[in-house]
Short mmCIF file of C-alpha atoms and ligand atoms in Angstrom, two decimals:
data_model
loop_
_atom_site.label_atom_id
_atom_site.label_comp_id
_atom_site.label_asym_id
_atom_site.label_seq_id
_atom_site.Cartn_x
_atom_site.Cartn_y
_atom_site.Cartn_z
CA UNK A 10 10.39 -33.80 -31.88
CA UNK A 11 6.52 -33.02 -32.45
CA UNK A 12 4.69 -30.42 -30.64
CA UNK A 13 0.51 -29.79 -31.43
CA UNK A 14 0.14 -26.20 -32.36
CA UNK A 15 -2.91 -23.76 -31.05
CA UNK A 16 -2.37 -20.73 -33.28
CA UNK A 17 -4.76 -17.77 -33.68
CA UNK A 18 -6.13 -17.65 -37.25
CA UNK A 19 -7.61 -14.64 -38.86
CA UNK A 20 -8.65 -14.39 -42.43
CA UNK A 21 -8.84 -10.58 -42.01
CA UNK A 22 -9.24 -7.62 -40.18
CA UNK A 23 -12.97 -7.57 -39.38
CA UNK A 24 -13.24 -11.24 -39.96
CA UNK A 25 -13.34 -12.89 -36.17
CA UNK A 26 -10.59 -15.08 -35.02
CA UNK A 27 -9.86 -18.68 -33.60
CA UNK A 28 -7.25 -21.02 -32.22
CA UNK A 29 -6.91 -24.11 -34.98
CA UNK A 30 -4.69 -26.97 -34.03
CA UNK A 31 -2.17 -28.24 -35.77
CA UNK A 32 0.02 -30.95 -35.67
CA UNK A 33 4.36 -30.36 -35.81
CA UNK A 34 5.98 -33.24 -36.81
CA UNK A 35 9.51 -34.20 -37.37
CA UNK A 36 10.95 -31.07 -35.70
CA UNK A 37 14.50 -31.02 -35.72
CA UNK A 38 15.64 -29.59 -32.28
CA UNK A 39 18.21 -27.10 -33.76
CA UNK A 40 14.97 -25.38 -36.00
CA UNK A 41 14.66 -22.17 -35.06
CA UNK A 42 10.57 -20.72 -34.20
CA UNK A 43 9.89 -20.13 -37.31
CA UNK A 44 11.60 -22.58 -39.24
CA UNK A 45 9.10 -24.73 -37.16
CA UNK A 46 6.33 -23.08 -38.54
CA UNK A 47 7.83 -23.03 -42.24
CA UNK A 48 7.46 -27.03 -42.26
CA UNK A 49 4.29 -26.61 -40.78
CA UNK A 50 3.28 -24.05 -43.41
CA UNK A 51 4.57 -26.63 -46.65
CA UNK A 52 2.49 -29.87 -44.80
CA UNK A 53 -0.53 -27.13 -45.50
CA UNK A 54 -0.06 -25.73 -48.76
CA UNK A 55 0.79 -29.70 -49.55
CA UNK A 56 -2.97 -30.17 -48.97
CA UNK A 57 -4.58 -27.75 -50.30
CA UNK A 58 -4.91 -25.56 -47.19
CA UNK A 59 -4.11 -21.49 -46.21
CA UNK A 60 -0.50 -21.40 -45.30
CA UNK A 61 -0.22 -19.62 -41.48
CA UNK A 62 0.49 -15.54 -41.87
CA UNK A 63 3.44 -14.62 -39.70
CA UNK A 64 6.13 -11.36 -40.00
CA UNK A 65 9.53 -12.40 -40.49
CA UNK A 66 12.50 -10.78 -42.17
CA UNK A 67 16.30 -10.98 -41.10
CA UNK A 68 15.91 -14.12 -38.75
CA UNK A 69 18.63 -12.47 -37.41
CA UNK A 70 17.08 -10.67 -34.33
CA UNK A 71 17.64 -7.42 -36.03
CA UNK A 72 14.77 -6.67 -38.22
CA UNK A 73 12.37 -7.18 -35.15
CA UNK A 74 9.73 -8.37 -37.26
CA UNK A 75 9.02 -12.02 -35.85
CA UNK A 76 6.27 -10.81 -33.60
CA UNK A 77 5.12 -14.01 -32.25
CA UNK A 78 3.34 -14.21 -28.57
CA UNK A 79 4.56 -17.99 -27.76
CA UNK A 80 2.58 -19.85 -24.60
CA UNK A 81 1.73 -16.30 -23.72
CA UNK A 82 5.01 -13.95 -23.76
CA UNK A 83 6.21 -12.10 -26.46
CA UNK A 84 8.87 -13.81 -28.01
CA UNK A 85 8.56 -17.00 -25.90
CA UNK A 86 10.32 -15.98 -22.73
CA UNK A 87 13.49 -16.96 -23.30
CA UNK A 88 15.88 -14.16 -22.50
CA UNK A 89 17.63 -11.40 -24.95
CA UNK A 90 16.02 -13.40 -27.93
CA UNK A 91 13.59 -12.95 -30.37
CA UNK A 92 11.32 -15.61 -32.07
CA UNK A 93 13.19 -15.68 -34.72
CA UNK A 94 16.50 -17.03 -32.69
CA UNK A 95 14.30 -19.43 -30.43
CA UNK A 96 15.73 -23.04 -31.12
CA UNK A 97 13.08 -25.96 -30.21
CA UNK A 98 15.39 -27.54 -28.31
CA UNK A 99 14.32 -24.98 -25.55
CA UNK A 100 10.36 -26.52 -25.92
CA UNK A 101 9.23 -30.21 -24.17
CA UNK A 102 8.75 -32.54 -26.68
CA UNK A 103 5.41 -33.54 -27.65
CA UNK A 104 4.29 -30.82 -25.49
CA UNK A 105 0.99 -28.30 -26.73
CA UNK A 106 2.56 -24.68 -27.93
CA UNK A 107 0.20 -21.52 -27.94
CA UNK A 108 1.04 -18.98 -31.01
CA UNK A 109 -0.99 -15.28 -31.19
CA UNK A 110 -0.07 -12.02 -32.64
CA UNK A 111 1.03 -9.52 -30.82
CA UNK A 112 -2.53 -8.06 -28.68
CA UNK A 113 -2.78 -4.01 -28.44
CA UNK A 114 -5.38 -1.35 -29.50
CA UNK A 115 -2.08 0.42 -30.87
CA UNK A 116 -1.40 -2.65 -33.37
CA UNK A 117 -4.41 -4.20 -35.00
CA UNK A 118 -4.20 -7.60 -36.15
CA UNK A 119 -3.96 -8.01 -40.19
CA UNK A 120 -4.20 -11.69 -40.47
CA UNK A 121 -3.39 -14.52 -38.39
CA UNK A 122 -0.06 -13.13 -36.55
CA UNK A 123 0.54 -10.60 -38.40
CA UNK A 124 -0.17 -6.78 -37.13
CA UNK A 125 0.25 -3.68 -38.59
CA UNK A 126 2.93 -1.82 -36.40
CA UNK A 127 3.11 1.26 -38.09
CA UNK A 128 2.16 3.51 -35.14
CA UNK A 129 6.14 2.75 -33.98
CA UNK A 130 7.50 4.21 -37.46
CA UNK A 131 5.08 7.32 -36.85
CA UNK A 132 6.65 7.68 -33.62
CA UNK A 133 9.84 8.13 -34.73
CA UNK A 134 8.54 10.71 -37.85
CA UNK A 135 7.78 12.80 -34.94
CA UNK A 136 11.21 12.69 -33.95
CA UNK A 137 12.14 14.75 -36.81
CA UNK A 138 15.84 14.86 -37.33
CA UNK A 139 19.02 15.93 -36.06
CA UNK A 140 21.19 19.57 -37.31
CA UNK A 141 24.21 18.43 -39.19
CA UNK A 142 26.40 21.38 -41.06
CA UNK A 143 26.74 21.19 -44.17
CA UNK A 144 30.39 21.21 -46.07
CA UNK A 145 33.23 18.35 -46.01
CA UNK A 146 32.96 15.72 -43.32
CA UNK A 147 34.70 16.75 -40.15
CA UNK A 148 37.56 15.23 -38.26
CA UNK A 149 36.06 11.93 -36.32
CA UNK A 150 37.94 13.63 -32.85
CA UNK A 151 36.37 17.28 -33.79
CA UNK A 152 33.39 16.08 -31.88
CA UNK A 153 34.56 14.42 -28.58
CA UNK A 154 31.66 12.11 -27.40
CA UNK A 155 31.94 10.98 -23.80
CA UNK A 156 32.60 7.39 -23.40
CA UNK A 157 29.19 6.72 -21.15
CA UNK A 158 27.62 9.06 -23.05
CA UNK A 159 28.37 6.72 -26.54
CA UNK A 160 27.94 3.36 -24.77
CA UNK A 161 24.55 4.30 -23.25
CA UNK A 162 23.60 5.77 -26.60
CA UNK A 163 24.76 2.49 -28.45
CA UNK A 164 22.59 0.47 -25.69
CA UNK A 165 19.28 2.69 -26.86
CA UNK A 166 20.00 2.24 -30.50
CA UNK A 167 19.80 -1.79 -30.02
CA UNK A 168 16.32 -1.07 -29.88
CA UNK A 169 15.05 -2.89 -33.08
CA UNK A 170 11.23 -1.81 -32.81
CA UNK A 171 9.71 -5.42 -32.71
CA UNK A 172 6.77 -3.90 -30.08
CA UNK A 173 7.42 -6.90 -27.81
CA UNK A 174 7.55 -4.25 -25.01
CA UNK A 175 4.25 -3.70 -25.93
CA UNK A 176 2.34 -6.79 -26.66
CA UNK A 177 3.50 -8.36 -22.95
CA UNK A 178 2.86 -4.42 -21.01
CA UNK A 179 -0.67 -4.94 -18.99
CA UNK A 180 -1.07 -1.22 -20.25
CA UNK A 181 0.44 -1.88 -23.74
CA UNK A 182 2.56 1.07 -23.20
CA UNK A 183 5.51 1.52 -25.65
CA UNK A 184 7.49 3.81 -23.41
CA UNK A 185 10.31 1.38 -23.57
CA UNK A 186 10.38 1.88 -26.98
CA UNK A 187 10.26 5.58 -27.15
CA UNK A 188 12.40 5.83 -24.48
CA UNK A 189 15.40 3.86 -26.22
CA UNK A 190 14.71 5.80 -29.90
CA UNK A 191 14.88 9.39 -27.72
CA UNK A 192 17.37 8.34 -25.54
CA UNK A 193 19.90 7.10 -28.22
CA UNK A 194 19.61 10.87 -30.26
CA UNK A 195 19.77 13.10 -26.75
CA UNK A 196 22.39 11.20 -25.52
CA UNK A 197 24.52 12.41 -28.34
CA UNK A 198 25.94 16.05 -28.98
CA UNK A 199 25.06 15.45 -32.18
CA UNK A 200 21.29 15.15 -31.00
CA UNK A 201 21.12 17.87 -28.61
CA UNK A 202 20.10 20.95 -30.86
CA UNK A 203 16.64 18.99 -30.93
CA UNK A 204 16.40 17.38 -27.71
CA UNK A 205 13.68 19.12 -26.20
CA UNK A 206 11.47 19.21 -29.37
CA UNK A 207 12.22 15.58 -30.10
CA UNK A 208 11.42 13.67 -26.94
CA UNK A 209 7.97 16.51 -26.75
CA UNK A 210 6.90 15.34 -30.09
CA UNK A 211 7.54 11.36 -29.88
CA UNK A 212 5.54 11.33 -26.45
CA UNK A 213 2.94 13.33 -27.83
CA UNK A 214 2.65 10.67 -30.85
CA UNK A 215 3.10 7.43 -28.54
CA UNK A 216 -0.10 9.10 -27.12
CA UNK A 217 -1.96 10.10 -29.61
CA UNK A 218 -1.36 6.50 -31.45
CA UNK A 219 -3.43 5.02 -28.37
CA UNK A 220 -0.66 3.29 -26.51
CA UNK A 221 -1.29 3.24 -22.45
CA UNK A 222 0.83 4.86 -19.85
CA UNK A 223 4.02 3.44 -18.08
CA UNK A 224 3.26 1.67 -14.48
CA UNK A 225 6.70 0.46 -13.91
CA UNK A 226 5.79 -3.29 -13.65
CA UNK A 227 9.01 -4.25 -15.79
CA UNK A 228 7.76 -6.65 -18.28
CA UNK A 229 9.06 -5.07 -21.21
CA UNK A 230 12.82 -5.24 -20.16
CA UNK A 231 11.91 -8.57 -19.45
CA UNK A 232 10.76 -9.57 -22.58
CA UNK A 233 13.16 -7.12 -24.70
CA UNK A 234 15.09 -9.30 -26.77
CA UNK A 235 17.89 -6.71 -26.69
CA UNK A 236 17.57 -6.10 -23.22
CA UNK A 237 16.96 -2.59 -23.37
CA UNK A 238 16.94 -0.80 -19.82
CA UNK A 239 14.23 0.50 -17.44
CA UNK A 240 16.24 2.96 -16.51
CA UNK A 241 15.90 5.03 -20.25
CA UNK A 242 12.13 5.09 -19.36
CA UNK A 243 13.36 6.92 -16.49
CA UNK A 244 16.20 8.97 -18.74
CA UNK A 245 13.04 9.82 -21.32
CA UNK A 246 10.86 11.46 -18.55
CA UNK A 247 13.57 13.64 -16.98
CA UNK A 248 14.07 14.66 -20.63
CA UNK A 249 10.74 15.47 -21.01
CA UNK A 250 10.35 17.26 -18.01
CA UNK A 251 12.77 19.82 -18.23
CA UNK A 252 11.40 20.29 -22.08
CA UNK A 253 8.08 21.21 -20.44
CA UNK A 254 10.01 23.20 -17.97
CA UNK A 255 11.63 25.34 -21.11
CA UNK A 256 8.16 25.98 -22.32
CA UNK A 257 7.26 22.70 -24.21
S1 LIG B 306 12.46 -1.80 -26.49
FE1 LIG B 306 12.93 -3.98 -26.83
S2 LIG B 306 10.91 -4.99 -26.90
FE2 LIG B 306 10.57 -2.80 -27.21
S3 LIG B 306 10.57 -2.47 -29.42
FE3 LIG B 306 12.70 -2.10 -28.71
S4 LIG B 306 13.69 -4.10 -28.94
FE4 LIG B 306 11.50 -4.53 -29.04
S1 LIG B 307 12.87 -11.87 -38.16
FE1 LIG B 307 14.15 -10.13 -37.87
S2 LIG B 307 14.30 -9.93 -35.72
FE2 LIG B 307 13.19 -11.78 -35.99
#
């Protein structure tokens, strides 16, 4: 297969940007994204010329740092999967493919794709942490957990903070994310003590880190290559409600 490449290149923060072309040649179809763009990066250093910046880590789809905006959604559309596990059988061959970085005041740009995305981690500092007595670990059935209660929890904690949510939101609001990181702590006993505090604290962060509000258009579940729910954007703000209820 070969494909011609726009990506956005950016030699550095306060540099300004542009689409380059660039040719893909001798794709295989079973390459994954970003294997694509490792051949692609070797043809360049071959000659002499800057090697594409782009985040990657596990090429698992767990790390969620493969934050690649392909022909204009995050992640390149295709659903429950994340750039890293895109194949190129799933592209036309010889057709034109589109590459940015992930686009939000919240994550500037570093260098060609790559952004900084460390407003997420300060979001969950805010968090804080969960009470936990000290002494010899207790019985696993000491603590019954409700069986919704763990496999709605387990659905939040899929969340691997890759900030698609937020690169495709018109508002680049990361309410999907906080919603899934407070949603997989309150949903535990283990996370109750905190509850109020926590889900006060990460929405007062998300805000204060200059992401937009929530207007329910859906993209992010969409785009979410672990499919996280709508509905724990709705979970966070009943949670958040009754903390500002209790005083918050
Ligand atoms: S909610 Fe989905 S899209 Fe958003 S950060 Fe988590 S895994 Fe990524
Ligand atoms: S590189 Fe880890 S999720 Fe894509």
């Amino acid at each position: 297969m070969t494909f011609t490449l726009r990506i956005w290149r950016l030699k550095n923060a306060s540099a300004p940007g542009r689409f380059e072309t660039y040719p893909a040649k001798d794709v295989i179809p079973d390459m994954s994204f970003l294997e694509m763009l490792d051949v692609v990066n070797e043809d360049l250093i071959a000659r002499g010329e800057e090697p594409i910046a782009f985040d990657s880590d596990c090429r698992e789809g767990i790390c969620g740092m493969c934050s690649l905006v392909i022909n204009g959604v995050a992640h390149g559309g295709h659903r429950g999967t994340a750039a890293c596990q895109l194949h190129m059988r799933h592209f036309r061959d010889g057709s034109t493919i589109t590459i940015e970085p992930w686009r939000a005041r919240a994550f500037p740009v570093v260098k060609d794709l790559v952004t900084n995305r460390s407003a997420f981690d300060r979001i969950i500092q805010a968090g804080g942490f969960i009470s936990a007595n000290t002494g010899g670990a207790p019985d696993g059935n000491a603590l019954p957990v409700p069986k919704d209660a763990a496999e709605a929890s387990m659905d939040a904690a899929a969340c691997i903070g890759c900030g698609a949510c937020v690169a495709v939101c018109k508002n680049a609001s990361a309410m999907l994310f906080v919603a899934a990181k407070v949603s997989h702590l309150n949903l535990l006993p283990q996370g109750k003590a905190e509850k109020e505090r926590r889900v006060l604290n990460m929405v007062r962060q998300m805000d204060a880190e200059g992401f937009g509000n929530c207007t329910v258009t859906g993209s992010c579940e969409a785009v979410c290559p672990k499919e996280i729910s709508l509905s724990f954007i709705a979970r966070m703000n009943r949670d958040y409600g009754l903390a500002m209820l209790k005083g918050g």
